[in-house]
Amino acid sequence: MASLAKAPLLENQPGTDEQPEAAYDSDEKVVISVSDDDGQSAAAETEEVDGSLPPFSWRKLWLFTGPGFLMSIAFLDPGNLEGDLQAGAAAGYALLWLLLWSTAMGLLVQILSARLGVATGRHLAELCRDEYPRWATVALWLMAELALIGADIQEVVGSAIAIKILSGGVIPLWAGVVITALDCLVFLFLEDYGVRKLEAFFGVLIATMAVSFAVMFGETKPSFKGLLIGAVVPKLSSSTIRQAVGIVGCIIMPHNLFLHSALVQSRKIDNYKKSHVREAMKYYSIESTVALAISFFINVCVTTIFAKGFYGTEAAGSIGLENAGHFLQERYGGAFPILYVWGIGLLASGQSSTITGTYAGQFIMGGFLNLRLKKWVRSVITRSFAILPAMVVALLFDTKGSAMDILNESLNVLQSIQIPFALIPLLTLVSKEQVMGIFRIGTITKVVTWIVAGFLIVINGYLLLDFFSAEVHGVLFNSLLSIIVALYVMFIIYLVLWGSTLYAWVTIAIRKSFRSGN
């Protein structure tokens, strides 16, 4: 046990002379001394031996605060806001319990992501590169990039819609996309000024969302009784299945698992000491809980605003991001400019999520491919992946028609089907002693998390089948879809079985059969 405390929790892979691409350079990290002294005192020695931790410190919590709030932005992006407003308009308060439990599941998964990053000193994309064969690594990277592109298109278009609303329709959607593209420059500027300044900027955006939607909540005055019952009493009907699946599918974002495991490395702690790692995990868990509690509050505000105003009305089935503000203005406006309050909240959501998407793209590309590129180059590349498709969307789709709704649904499906390719590797890695050492998850946590993973995969499988059954027709397309689904399921099974005794047995059996055939 003592040797574990004196050795790094994860060594470099043998045979590699170069240091792999790091999430943060040493001089970029926020320095945190977990112990109150320099770690050489008798108290620190005792702490390392018996595993006890120093008392809770608000100062330390403040120093660790930041990564969890950047992570929580994925729970507040325009795709989530659209899911919230549609759930409220279609189901009233009835799906708030599902929003609560989905957020709780998201918190569990994100805490595991942070745990992985802290314990190993590396992020999920880097670890996948070392864990899986080359072909599987490339496949996982492509899946992560597809999910990120889908999320980015929604976020960029959401920002462009907000700019169009706030400009009174003067700035068209395509111009809003161009303006949003410039946030990459803002991101690079803030990143050069340090991690804490970047985190403060995102804190302002989250506060803007919280204030905007809280003001709208106060103005529309939803039923507190209906809110409480909806959050506590599970209720689901056949007419709201799609909205329910949408809520669950929007909560777990594949790129967010890669992002959070990298963000926690922005703090410099002594990874050679298990007590320091334990304390970092504790503070990151607290911070993540607070951040997602705030995101839950904002999502509840949006859901209940539209539940109060539009549930049971003819407009309920036609509300989307762009016309939502106009519906609110007609119903609750008068002298109060609720349309512009909605636009401000949507803009904060879109801008914050597009910048964190750029951030996640850096880690995903650098981690999977081990690219030694300057960060500004990677930012431009990852931003281009989103801006170019978003520009095509802005030029070709009419946001007032049904085409944009179908596109958004397609993008939600695109992201949902990528969830297993981030979630399964995460659960595999945090369960391995060779990766996590003494910080691997226990049996109970492992069972719970795999049940959650199975639930999410089934939910998103339902969403996938429902979408394709409605949108895909013809023998050729159905045959092609069957082949794709078969490959998709086989890859998931491969990831689930990877490294297990059953996988080793099957591999040996296949090799023997090939040898005997030859």
Short mmCIF file of C-alpha atoms in Angstrom, two decimals:
data_model
loop_
_atom_site.label_atom_id
_atom_site.label_comp_id
_atom_site.label_asym_id
_atom_site.label_seq_id
_atom_site.Cartn_x
_atom_site.Cartn_y
_atom_site.Cartn_z
CA MET A 1 0.00 0.00 0.00
CA ALA A 2 2.87 2.34 0.80
CA SER A 3 4.34 1.81 -2.63
CA LEU A 4 1.11 2.99 -4.23
CA ALA A 5 1.42 6.24 -2.35
CA LYS A 6 4.97 6.80 -3.56
CA ALA A 7 4.43 5.99 -7.25
CA PRO A 8 2.46 7.83 -9.91
CA LEU A 9 -1.04 6.47 -10.35
CA LEU A 10 -0.47 6.05 -14.07
CA GLU A 11 2.90 5.78 -15.71
CA ASN A 12 3.63 6.58 -19.36
CA GLN A 13 3.11 3.66 -21.68
CA PRO A 14 6.26 1.63 -22.27
CA GLY A 15 8.11 2.23 -25.48
CA THR A 16 7.20 5.91 -25.75
CA ASP A 17 10.07 8.37 -25.57
CA GLU A 18 7.99 11.49 -25.99
CA GLN A 19 5.67 13.01 -23.44
CA PRO A 20 2.09 12.78 -24.70
CA GLU A 21 0.04 15.86 -25.46
CA ALA A 22 -1.11 17.33 -22.13
CA ALA A 23 -4.45 19.01 -21.44
CA TYR A 24 -2.68 21.88 -19.69
CA ASP A 25 0.94 22.94 -19.55
CA SER A 26 2.45 23.08 -16.08
CA ASP A 27 2.58 26.88 -16.02
CA GLU A 28 -1.13 27.11 -16.98
CA LYS A 29 -2.41 25.21 -13.95
CA VAL A 30 -3.88 26.73 -10.81
CA VAL A 31 -1.56 25.77 -7.96
CA ILE A 32 -3.32 24.18 -4.99
CA SER A 33 -1.59 23.02 -1.84
CA VAL A 34 -4.06 20.49 -0.49
CA SER A 35 -2.27 20.35 2.84
CA ASP A 36 -1.90 23.55 4.82
CA ASP A 37 1.85 23.04 5.01
CA ASP A 38 4.47 21.98 2.51
CA GLY A 39 3.71 18.27 2.92
CA GLN A 40 6.83 17.54 4.99
CA SER A 41 5.37 17.83 8.48
CA ALA A 42 4.52 14.92 10.74
CA ALA A 43 0.84 15.74 10.29
CA ALA A 44 1.17 15.34 6.55
CA GLU A 45 2.99 12.02 7.02
CA THR A 46 0.17 10.74 9.26
CA GLU A 47 -2.39 11.97 6.76
CA GLU A 48 -0.72 9.99 3.99
CA VAL A 49 -0.53 6.79 6.05
CA ASP A 50 -4.05 6.63 7.50
CA GLY A 51 -5.80 8.30 4.55
CA SER A 52 -7.47 10.98 6.68
CA LEU A 53 -8.18 14.33 5.07
CA PRO A 54 -7.82 17.89 6.38
CA PRO A 55 -11.00 19.68 7.52
CA PHE A 56 -13.27 21.21 4.91
CA SER A 57 -12.02 24.57 3.67
CA TRP A 58 -14.09 27.15 1.80
CA ARG A 59 -10.86 28.61 0.41
CA LYS A 60 -9.89 25.29 -1.11
CA LEU A 61 -13.38 24.79 -2.52
CA TRP A 62 -13.09 28.19 -4.18
CA LEU A 63 -9.74 27.23 -5.72
CA PHE A 64 -11.21 24.01 -7.07
CA THR A 65 -14.34 25.76 -8.36
CA GLY A 66 -14.49 26.19 -12.12
CA PRO A 67 -14.28 22.90 -14.03
CA GLY A 68 -17.70 21.74 -12.82
CA PHE A 69 -19.38 24.97 -13.94
CA LEU A 70 -17.80 24.73 -17.39
CA MET A 71 -19.03 21.13 -17.51
CA SER A 72 -22.56 22.17 -16.48
CA ILE A 73 -22.93 24.37 -19.57
CA ALA A 74 -23.60 21.24 -21.64
CA PHE A 75 -26.76 20.82 -19.51
CA LEU A 76 -27.84 24.34 -20.53
CA ASP A 77 -27.13 24.47 -24.25
CA PRO A 78 -29.82 25.50 -26.79
CA GLY A 79 -30.65 21.84 -27.47
CA ASN A 80 -31.51 21.35 -23.80
CA LEU A 81 -33.53 24.57 -23.70
CA GLU A 82 -35.54 23.43 -26.72
CA GLY A 83 -36.13 20.06 -25.06
CA ASP A 84 -37.27 21.85 -21.88
CA LEU A 85 -39.72 24.17 -23.58
CA GLN A 86 -41.21 21.39 -25.72
CA ALA A 87 -41.57 19.12 -22.68
CA GLY A 88 -43.34 21.91 -20.78
CA ALA A 89 -45.64 22.81 -23.66
CA ALA A 90 -46.51 19.17 -24.49
CA ALA A 91 -46.59 17.58 -21.01
CA GLY A 92 -47.02 20.46 -18.57
CA TYR A 93 -45.32 19.78 -15.25
CA ALA A 94 -45.54 15.99 -15.64
CA LEU A 95 -41.95 15.36 -16.77
CA LEU A 96 -40.13 17.37 -14.10
CA TRP A 97 -39.38 14.18 -12.15
CA LEU A 98 -37.60 12.81 -15.19
CA LEU A 99 -35.58 16.01 -15.53
CA LEU A 100 -34.57 15.63 -11.87
CA TRP A 101 -33.48 12.01 -12.19
CA SER A 102 -31.75 12.64 -15.51
CA THR A 103 -29.72 15.41 -13.90
CA ALA A 104 -28.85 13.04 -11.03
CA MET A 105 -27.67 10.42 -13.54
CA GLY A 106 -25.68 13.08 -15.32
CA LEU A 107 -24.06 14.10 -12.04
CA LEU A 108 -23.02 10.50 -11.31
CA VAL A 109 -21.41 10.11 -14.73
CA GLN A 110 -19.66 13.50 -14.57
CA ILE A 111 -18.24 12.75 -11.12
CA LEU A 112 -16.77 9.55 -12.55
CA SER A 113 -15.27 11.56 -15.40
CA ALA A 114 -13.65 13.96 -12.92
CA ARG A 115 -12.46 11.01 -10.83
CA LEU A 116 -10.75 9.50 -13.87
CA GLY A 117 -8.95 12.74 -14.69
CA VAL A 118 -7.78 13.42 -11.14
CA ALA A 119 -6.62 9.88 -10.34
CA THR A 120 -4.69 9.33 -13.57
CA GLY A 121 -3.56 12.84 -14.43
CA ARG A 122 -4.82 12.23 -17.98
CA HIS A 123 -8.15 12.71 -19.69
CA LEU A 124 -10.56 10.25 -21.28
CA ALA A 125 -9.44 10.70 -24.90
CA GLU A 126 -5.78 10.11 -23.98
CA LEU A 127 -6.63 7.01 -21.98
CA CYS A 128 -8.79 5.59 -24.79
CA ARG A 129 -5.82 5.97 -27.12
CA ASP A 130 -3.72 3.79 -24.82
CA GLU A 131 -6.48 1.34 -23.87
CA TYR A 132 -7.88 0.26 -27.23
CA PRO A 133 -6.39 -1.00 -30.51
CA ARG A 134 -5.64 1.58 -33.18
CA TRP A 135 -8.74 0.83 -35.26
CA ALA A 136 -11.03 1.16 -32.22
CA THR A 137 -9.31 4.39 -31.18
CA VAL A 138 -9.91 5.90 -34.62
CA ALA A 139 -13.54 4.75 -34.55
CA LEU A 140 -14.06 6.29 -31.09
CA TRP A 141 -12.45 9.54 -32.24
CA LEU A 142 -14.73 9.75 -35.30
CA MET A 143 -17.79 9.10 -33.11
CA ALA A 144 -16.72 11.80 -30.65
CA GLU A 145 -16.16 14.28 -33.48
CA LEU A 146 -19.58 13.51 -35.00
CA ALA A 147 -21.26 14.06 -31.64
CA LEU A 148 -19.38 17.32 -31.16
CA ILE A 149 -20.29 18.58 -34.63
CA GLY A 150 -23.97 17.80 -34.01
CA ALA A 151 -23.93 19.64 -30.68
CA ASP A 152 -22.00 22.56 -32.16
CA ILE A 153 -24.45 23.07 -35.02
CA GLN A 154 -27.32 23.38 -32.54
CA GLU A 155 -25.33 25.72 -30.31
CA VAL A 156 -24.13 27.97 -33.13
CA VAL A 157 -27.59 28.15 -34.69
CA GLY A 158 -29.08 28.81 -31.23
CA SER A 159 -26.72 31.76 -30.79
CA ALA A 160 -27.58 33.02 -34.26
CA ILE A 161 -31.30 32.83 -33.45
CA ALA A 162 -30.70 34.83 -30.27
CA ILE A 163 -28.77 37.49 -32.20
CA LYS A 164 -31.61 37.68 -34.72
CA ILE A 165 -34.15 38.14 -31.90
CA LEU A 166 -32.12 40.81 -30.11
CA SER A 167 -31.52 42.72 -33.35
CA GLY A 168 -35.23 42.79 -34.09
CA GLY A 169 -34.73 40.58 -37.14
CA VAL A 170 -32.23 42.94 -38.75
CA ILE A 171 -29.33 40.46 -38.52
CA PRO A 172 -30.20 37.32 -40.53
CA LEU A 173 -29.37 33.83 -39.36
CA TRP A 174 -26.28 33.42 -41.57
CA ALA A 175 -24.80 36.67 -40.24
CA GLY A 176 -25.47 35.49 -36.69
CA VAL A 177 -23.50 32.34 -37.47
CA VAL A 178 -20.55 34.46 -38.63
CA ILE A 179 -20.72 36.58 -35.49
CA THR A 180 -20.84 33.44 -33.35
CA ALA A 181 -17.77 32.12 -35.17
CA LEU A 182 -15.82 35.03 -33.73
CA ASP A 183 -16.28 33.64 -30.21
CA CYS A 184 -13.25 31.50 -31.02
CA LEU A 185 -11.18 34.69 -30.84
CA VAL A 186 -12.73 35.58 -27.49
CA PHE A 187 -11.92 32.10 -26.24
CA LEU A 188 -8.28 32.32 -27.35
CA PHE A 189 -7.95 35.78 -25.79
CA LEU A 190 -9.31 34.63 -22.43
CA GLU A 191 -7.30 31.40 -22.49
CA ASP A 192 -4.10 33.41 -22.84
CA TYR A 193 -5.05 35.37 -19.73
CA GLY A 194 -5.33 32.23 -17.62
CA VAL A 195 -7.70 29.47 -16.58
CA ARG A 196 -9.37 31.47 -13.78
CA LYS A 197 -10.26 34.36 -16.11
CA LEU A 198 -11.82 31.93 -18.56
CA GLU A 199 -13.83 30.30 -15.77
CA ALA A 200 -14.97 33.73 -14.52
CA PHE A 201 -16.25 34.55 -18.00
CA PHE A 202 -18.34 31.39 -18.07
CA GLY A 203 -19.57 32.15 -14.57
CA VAL A 204 -20.94 35.45 -15.86
CA LEU A 205 -22.73 33.68 -18.72
CA ILE A 206 -24.30 31.11 -16.38
CA ALA A 207 -25.38 33.91 -14.04
CA THR A 208 -26.92 35.71 -17.02
CA MET A 209 -28.94 32.62 -17.87
CA ALA A 210 -30.03 32.13 -14.26
CA VAL A 211 -31.16 35.75 -13.90
CA SER A 212 -32.90 35.88 -17.30
CA PHE A 213 -34.94 32.72 -16.82
CA ALA A 214 -35.63 33.48 -13.16
CA VAL A 215 -37.08 36.86 -14.21
CA MET A 216 -39.25 35.11 -16.78
CA PHE A 217 -40.29 32.59 -14.14
CA GLY A 218 -41.34 35.41 -11.83
CA GLU A 219 -43.21 37.16 -14.61
CA THR A 220 -45.20 34.10 -15.77
CA LYS A 221 -45.79 32.74 -12.22
CA PRO A 222 -46.03 28.96 -12.81
CA SER A 223 -47.88 26.84 -10.25
CA PHE A 224 -45.60 25.92 -7.34
CA LYS A 225 -47.92 23.05 -6.43
CA GLY A 226 -47.81 21.68 -9.99
CA LEU A 227 -44.01 22.06 -10.00
CA LEU A 228 -43.62 20.15 -6.73
CA ILE A 229 -45.96 17.33 -7.75
CA GLY A 230 -44.34 17.06 -11.16
CA ALA A 231 -40.87 16.77 -9.60
CA VAL A 232 -41.86 14.14 -7.03
CA VAL A 233 -44.56 11.99 -8.64
CA PRO A 234 -43.45 9.90 -11.67
CA LYS A 235 -45.95 10.19 -14.49
CA LEU A 236 -45.63 9.21 -18.13
CA SER A 237 -48.18 8.85 -20.90
CA SER A 238 -47.97 7.53 -24.44
CA SER A 239 -48.43 11.04 -25.83
CA THR A 240 -45.32 12.37 -24.07
CA ILE A 241 -42.88 9.49 -24.71
CA ARG A 242 -40.94 11.46 -27.31
CA GLN A 243 -40.53 14.48 -25.01
CA ALA A 244 -39.46 12.18 -22.17
CA VAL A 245 -36.84 10.48 -24.32
CA GLY A 246 -35.69 13.91 -25.48
CA ILE A 247 -35.12 15.06 -21.90
CA VAL A 248 -32.98 12.05 -21.07
CA GLY A 249 -31.11 12.17 -24.37
CA CYS A 250 -30.21 15.84 -23.98
CA ILE A 251 -28.72 15.49 -20.49
CA ILE A 252 -25.76 13.18 -21.19
CA MET A 253 -23.58 14.79 -23.85
CA PRO A 254 -20.75 12.57 -25.17
CA HIS A 255 -18.23 15.38 -25.56
CA ASN A 256 -18.87 16.50 -21.99
CA LEU A 257 -17.32 13.31 -20.57
CA PHE A 258 -14.10 14.02 -22.45
CA LEU A 259 -14.25 17.68 -21.44
CA HIS A 260 -14.71 17.21 -17.68
CA SER A 261 -11.92 14.65 -17.35
CA ALA A 262 -9.57 17.22 -18.92
CA LEU A 263 -10.84 20.32 -17.10
CA VAL A 264 -10.01 18.89 -13.67
CA GLN A 265 -6.35 18.82 -14.66
CA SER A 266 -6.28 22.62 -14.65
CA ARG A 267 -5.41 22.37 -10.94
CA LYS A 268 -1.91 21.43 -9.90
CA ILE A 269 -1.95 18.88 -7.08
CA ASP A 270 0.51 16.23 -6.00
CA ASN A 271 -0.76 13.13 -7.83
CA TYR A 272 1.87 11.05 -6.02
CA LYS A 273 -0.05 11.37 -2.74
CA LYS A 274 -3.34 9.57 -2.36
CA SER A 275 -4.66 11.99 0.29
CA HIS A 276 -4.23 14.88 -2.14
CA VAL A 277 -6.05 12.98 -4.85
CA ARG A 278 -8.87 12.06 -2.46
CA GLU A 279 -9.32 15.65 -1.38
CA ALA A 280 -9.35 16.89 -4.96
CA MET A 281 -12.05 14.33 -5.75
CA LYS A 282 -14.08 15.51 -2.77
CA TYR A 283 -14.00 19.16 -3.76
CA TYR A 284 -14.71 18.42 -7.42
CA SER A 285 -17.72 16.32 -6.38
CA ILE A 286 -19.07 19.20 -4.26
CA GLU A 287 -18.47 21.71 -7.02
CA SER A 288 -20.11 19.53 -9.68
CA THR A 289 -23.15 19.01 -7.46
CA VAL A 290 -23.59 22.76 -6.93
CA ALA A 291 -23.10 23.47 -10.64
CA LEU A 292 -25.68 20.90 -11.74
CA ALA A 293 -28.11 22.08 -9.06
CA ILE A 294 -27.97 25.53 -10.68
CA SER A 295 -28.40 24.00 -14.15
CA PHE A 296 -31.40 22.04 -12.87
CA PHE A 297 -32.94 25.26 -11.53
CA ILE A 298 -32.55 26.93 -14.94
CA ASN A 299 -34.01 23.93 -16.79
CA VAL A 300 -36.95 23.83 -14.38
CA CYS A 301 -37.60 27.52 -14.98
CA VAL A 302 -37.77 27.02 -18.74
CA THR A 303 -39.96 23.90 -18.49
CA THR A 304 -42.46 25.43 -16.06
CA ILE A 305 -42.67 28.75 -17.95
CA PHE A 306 -43.92 26.94 -21.04
CA ALA A 307 -46.00 24.49 -19.01
CA LYS A 308 -47.87 27.40 -17.46
CA GLY A 309 -48.30 29.34 -20.68
CA PHE A 310 -48.86 26.77 -23.41
CA TYR A 311 -49.75 23.33 -22.07
CA GLY A 312 -53.07 22.28 -23.62
CA THR A 313 -53.08 25.11 -26.19
CA GLU A 314 -53.03 24.87 -29.98
CA ALA A 315 -49.58 26.46 -30.04
CA ALA A 316 -48.04 23.71 -27.88
CA GLY A 317 -46.99 21.56 -30.83
CA SER A 318 -45.37 24.35 -32.85
CA ILE A 319 -43.09 26.07 -30.34
CA GLY A 320 -39.36 26.14 -31.07
CA LEU A 321 -36.35 28.21 -30.09
CA GLU A 322 -36.98 31.09 -32.49
CA ASN A 323 -40.73 31.56 -32.08
CA ALA A 324 -40.76 30.78 -28.35
CA GLY A 325 -39.92 34.38 -27.45
CA HIS A 326 -42.67 35.73 -29.69
CA PHE A 327 -45.23 33.37 -28.13
CA LEU A 328 -44.14 34.53 -24.68
CA GLN A 329 -44.33 38.17 -25.71
CA GLU A 330 -47.87 37.75 -27.03
CA ARG A 331 -49.03 35.99 -23.89
CA TYR A 332 -47.12 37.77 -21.13
CA GLY A 333 -45.43 40.76 -22.76
CA GLY A 334 -47.40 43.94 -22.63
CA ALA A 335 -44.96 46.54 -21.37
CA PHE A 336 -42.52 43.87 -20.17
CA PRO A 337 -39.97 42.93 -22.90
CA ILE A 338 -40.02 39.21 -22.22
CA LEU A 339 -38.98 38.53 -25.84
CA TYR A 340 -35.63 40.22 -25.28
CA VAL A 341 -35.13 38.61 -21.89
CA TRP A 342 -35.59 35.26 -23.64
CA GLY A 343 -33.12 36.36 -26.33
CA ILE A 344 -30.50 37.33 -23.73
CA GLY A 345 -30.81 33.99 -21.95
CA LEU A 346 -30.63 32.09 -25.25
CA LEU A 347 -27.58 34.08 -26.36
CA ALA A 348 -25.77 33.33 -23.08
CA SER A 349 -26.65 29.64 -23.53
CA GLY A 350 -25.46 29.51 -27.13
CA GLN A 351 -22.26 31.48 -26.64
CA SER A 352 -21.15 29.58 -23.55
CA SER A 353 -21.85 26.17 -25.10
CA THR A 354 -20.12 26.98 -28.40
CA ILE A 355 -16.95 28.06 -26.59
CA THR A 356 -16.92 24.98 -24.35
CA GLY A 357 -17.50 22.94 -27.51
CA THR A 358 -14.32 24.45 -28.94
CA TYR A 359 -12.56 23.58 -25.70
CA ALA A 360 -13.81 19.98 -25.81
CA GLY A 361 -12.77 19.71 -29.46
CA GLN A 362 -9.20 20.60 -28.51
CA PHE A 363 -9.01 17.83 -25.93
CA ILE A 364 -10.72 15.24 -28.14
CA MET A 365 -8.47 15.88 -31.13
CA GLY A 366 -5.28 16.23 -29.09
CA GLY A 367 -6.04 13.21 -26.91
CA PHE A 368 -7.07 10.68 -29.53
CA LEU A 369 -4.51 11.69 -32.15
CA ASN A 370 -1.74 12.98 -29.85
CA LEU A 371 -1.35 15.99 -32.13
CA ARG A 372 1.40 18.41 -31.25
CA LEU A 373 -0.33 21.51 -32.57
CA LYS A 374 -0.58 24.93 -31.01
CA LYS A 375 -3.86 25.45 -29.18
CA TRP A 376 -4.97 28.28 -31.44
CA VAL A 377 -4.53 26.01 -34.47
CA ARG A 378 -6.65 23.28 -32.88
CA SER A 379 -9.26 25.89 -31.90
CA VAL A 380 -9.53 27.10 -35.49
CA ILE A 381 -9.81 23.52 -36.79
CA THR A 382 -12.47 22.46 -34.29
CA ARG A 383 -14.40 25.71 -34.74
CA SER A 384 -14.39 25.21 -38.52
CA PHE A 385 -15.93 21.76 -38.07
CA ALA A 386 -18.99 23.43 -36.58
CA ILE A 387 -19.16 26.77 -38.39
CA LEU A 388 -19.17 25.40 -41.92
CA PRO A 389 -22.09 22.96 -41.37
CA ALA A 390 -23.93 25.64 -39.35
CA MET A 391 -23.55 28.11 -42.21
CA VAL A 392 -25.03 25.57 -44.61
CA VAL A 393 -27.93 25.07 -42.20
CA ALA A 394 -28.48 28.83 -41.90
CA LEU A 395 -28.55 29.28 -45.67
CA LEU A 396 -30.67 26.25 -46.57
CA PHE A 397 -33.19 25.87 -43.74
CA ASP A 398 -36.13 28.07 -42.89
CA THR A 399 -36.21 28.39 -39.10
CA LYS A 400 -39.91 29.19 -39.15
CA GLY A 401 -40.89 25.98 -40.88
CA SER A 402 -40.82 22.33 -39.92
CA ALA A 403 -37.47 21.69 -41.66
CA MET A 404 -35.49 23.13 -38.77
CA ASP A 405 -37.43 21.04 -36.25
CA ILE A 406 -36.64 17.89 -38.26
CA LEU A 407 -32.99 18.92 -38.45
CA ASN A 408 -32.82 19.49 -34.68
CA GLU A 409 -34.37 16.10 -34.08
CA SER A 410 -31.84 14.52 -36.45
CA LEU A 411 -28.98 16.22 -34.59
CA ASN A 412 -30.35 15.01 -31.25
CA VAL A 413 -30.40 11.47 -32.63
CA LEU A 414 -26.85 11.90 -33.95
CA GLN A 415 -25.61 12.86 -30.49
CA SER A 416 -27.68 10.25 -28.69
CA ILE A 417 -26.30 7.34 -30.67
CA GLN A 418 -22.76 8.45 -29.77
CA ILE A 419 -23.33 8.21 -26.01
CA PRO A 420 -22.19 4.55 -25.65
CA PHE A 421 -18.86 5.40 -27.29
CA ALA A 422 -17.97 7.82 -24.51
CA LEU A 423 -19.85 6.29 -21.60
CA ILE A 424 -18.72 2.66 -21.97
CA PRO A 425 -14.98 3.53 -22.21
CA LEU A 426 -15.37 5.78 -19.16
CA LEU A 427 -16.96 3.03 -17.06
CA THR A 428 -14.41 0.49 -18.31
CA LEU A 429 -11.47 2.68 -17.36
CA VAL A 430 -12.69 3.79 -13.91
CA SER A 431 -13.24 0.11 -13.06
CA LYS A 432 -9.70 -1.01 -13.94
CA GLU A 433 -7.10 -1.27 -11.21
CA GLN A 434 -4.31 -1.02 -13.81
CA VAL A 435 -5.59 2.48 -14.68
CA MET A 436 -7.06 3.80 -11.43
CA GLY A 437 -5.01 1.95 -8.81
CA ILE A 438 -6.66 2.22 -5.40
CA PHE A 439 -9.15 4.76 -6.80
CA ARG A 440 -11.05 2.36 -9.03
CA ILE A 441 -14.77 2.32 -8.29
CA GLY A 442 -16.22 -0.30 -5.95
CA THR A 443 -18.62 -3.09 -6.81
CA ILE A 444 -21.78 -1.22 -5.79
CA THR A 445 -20.84 1.90 -7.73
CA LYS A 446 -19.92 -0.25 -10.71
CA VAL A 447 -23.30 -2.03 -10.70
CA VAL A 448 -25.22 1.24 -10.35
CA THR A 449 -23.30 2.99 -13.12
CA TRP A 450 -23.66 0.10 -15.54
CA ILE A 451 -27.41 0.02 -14.84
CA VAL A 452 -27.54 3.76 -15.59
CA ALA A 453 -25.49 3.20 -18.76
CA GLY A 454 -27.80 0.40 -19.86
CA PHE A 455 -30.85 2.58 -19.23
CA LEU A 456 -29.39 5.44 -21.26
CA ILE A 457 -28.43 3.15 -24.13
CA VAL A 458 -31.94 1.63 -24.23
CA ILE A 459 -33.56 5.09 -24.10
CA ASN A 460 -31.42 6.37 -26.93
CA GLY A 461 -31.97 3.14 -28.86
CA TYR A 462 -35.69 3.81 -28.65
CA LEU A 463 -35.13 7.35 -29.91
CA LEU A 464 -33.05 6.01 -32.80
CA LEU A 465 -35.62 3.42 -33.86
CA ASP A 466 -38.51 5.87 -33.51
CA PHE A 467 -36.74 8.44 -35.66
CA PHE A 468 -35.67 6.09 -38.44
CA SER A 469 -39.01 4.30 -38.58
CA ALA A 470 -40.63 7.67 -39.29
CA GLU A 471 -38.00 9.15 -41.60
CA VAL A 472 -36.42 6.23 -43.51
CA HIS A 473 -38.38 4.42 -46.23
CA GLY A 474 -37.58 2.07 -49.08
CA VAL A 475 -35.94 -1.36 -49.35
CA LEU A 476 -32.47 0.00 -50.19
CA PHE A 477 -32.38 2.47 -47.31
CA ASN A 478 -33.77 -0.08 -44.87
CA SER A 479 -31.17 -2.66 -45.93
CA LEU A 480 -28.37 -0.13 -45.55
CA LEU A 481 -29.76 0.92 -42.17
CA SER A 482 -29.87 -2.71 -41.03
CA ILE A 483 -26.18 -3.14 -41.86
CA ILE A 484 -25.26 0.07 -40.05
CA VAL A 485 -27.30 -0.89 -36.97
CA ALA A 486 -25.67 -4.35 -36.92
CA LEU A 487 -22.17 -2.80 -37.00
CA TYR A 488 -23.23 -0.28 -34.37
CA VAL A 489 -24.47 -2.98 -31.98
CA MET A 490 -21.38 -5.14 -32.58
CA PHE A 491 -19.07 -2.24 -31.71
CA ILE A 492 -21.01 -1.58 -28.48
CA ILE A 493 -20.75 -5.26 -27.54
CA TYR A 494 -17.02 -5.14 -28.30
CA LEU A 495 -16.55 -2.14 -25.99
CA VAL A 496 -18.59 -3.75 -23.20
CA LEU A 497 -16.64 -7.02 -23.38
CA TRP A 498 -13.20 -5.46 -23.93
CA GLY A 499 -10.69 -6.64 -21.33
CA SER A 500 -13.09 -9.11 -19.71
CA THR A 501 -12.56 -12.83 -19.23
CA LEU A 502 -15.32 -13.54 -21.73
CA TYR A 503 -13.58 -11.36 -24.32
CA ALA A 504 -10.31 -13.26 -23.81
CA TRP A 505 -12.13 -16.59 -24.11
CA VAL A 506 -13.93 -15.55 -27.32
CA THR A 507 -10.70 -14.20 -28.84
CA ILE A 508 -8.84 -17.42 -28.10
CA ALA A 509 -11.70 -19.50 -29.51
CA ILE A 510 -11.77 -17.47 -32.74
CA ARG A 511 -7.99 -17.75 -33.18
CA LYS A 512 -8.14 -21.50 -32.67
CA SER A 513 -10.93 -21.85 -35.22
CA PHE A 514 -8.94 -19.90 -37.82
CA ARG A 515 -5.82 -21.98 -37.17
CA SER A 516 -7.73 -25.24 -37.46
CA GLY A 517 -9.33 -23.99 -40.67
CA ASN A 518 -5.93 -23.31 -42.16
#
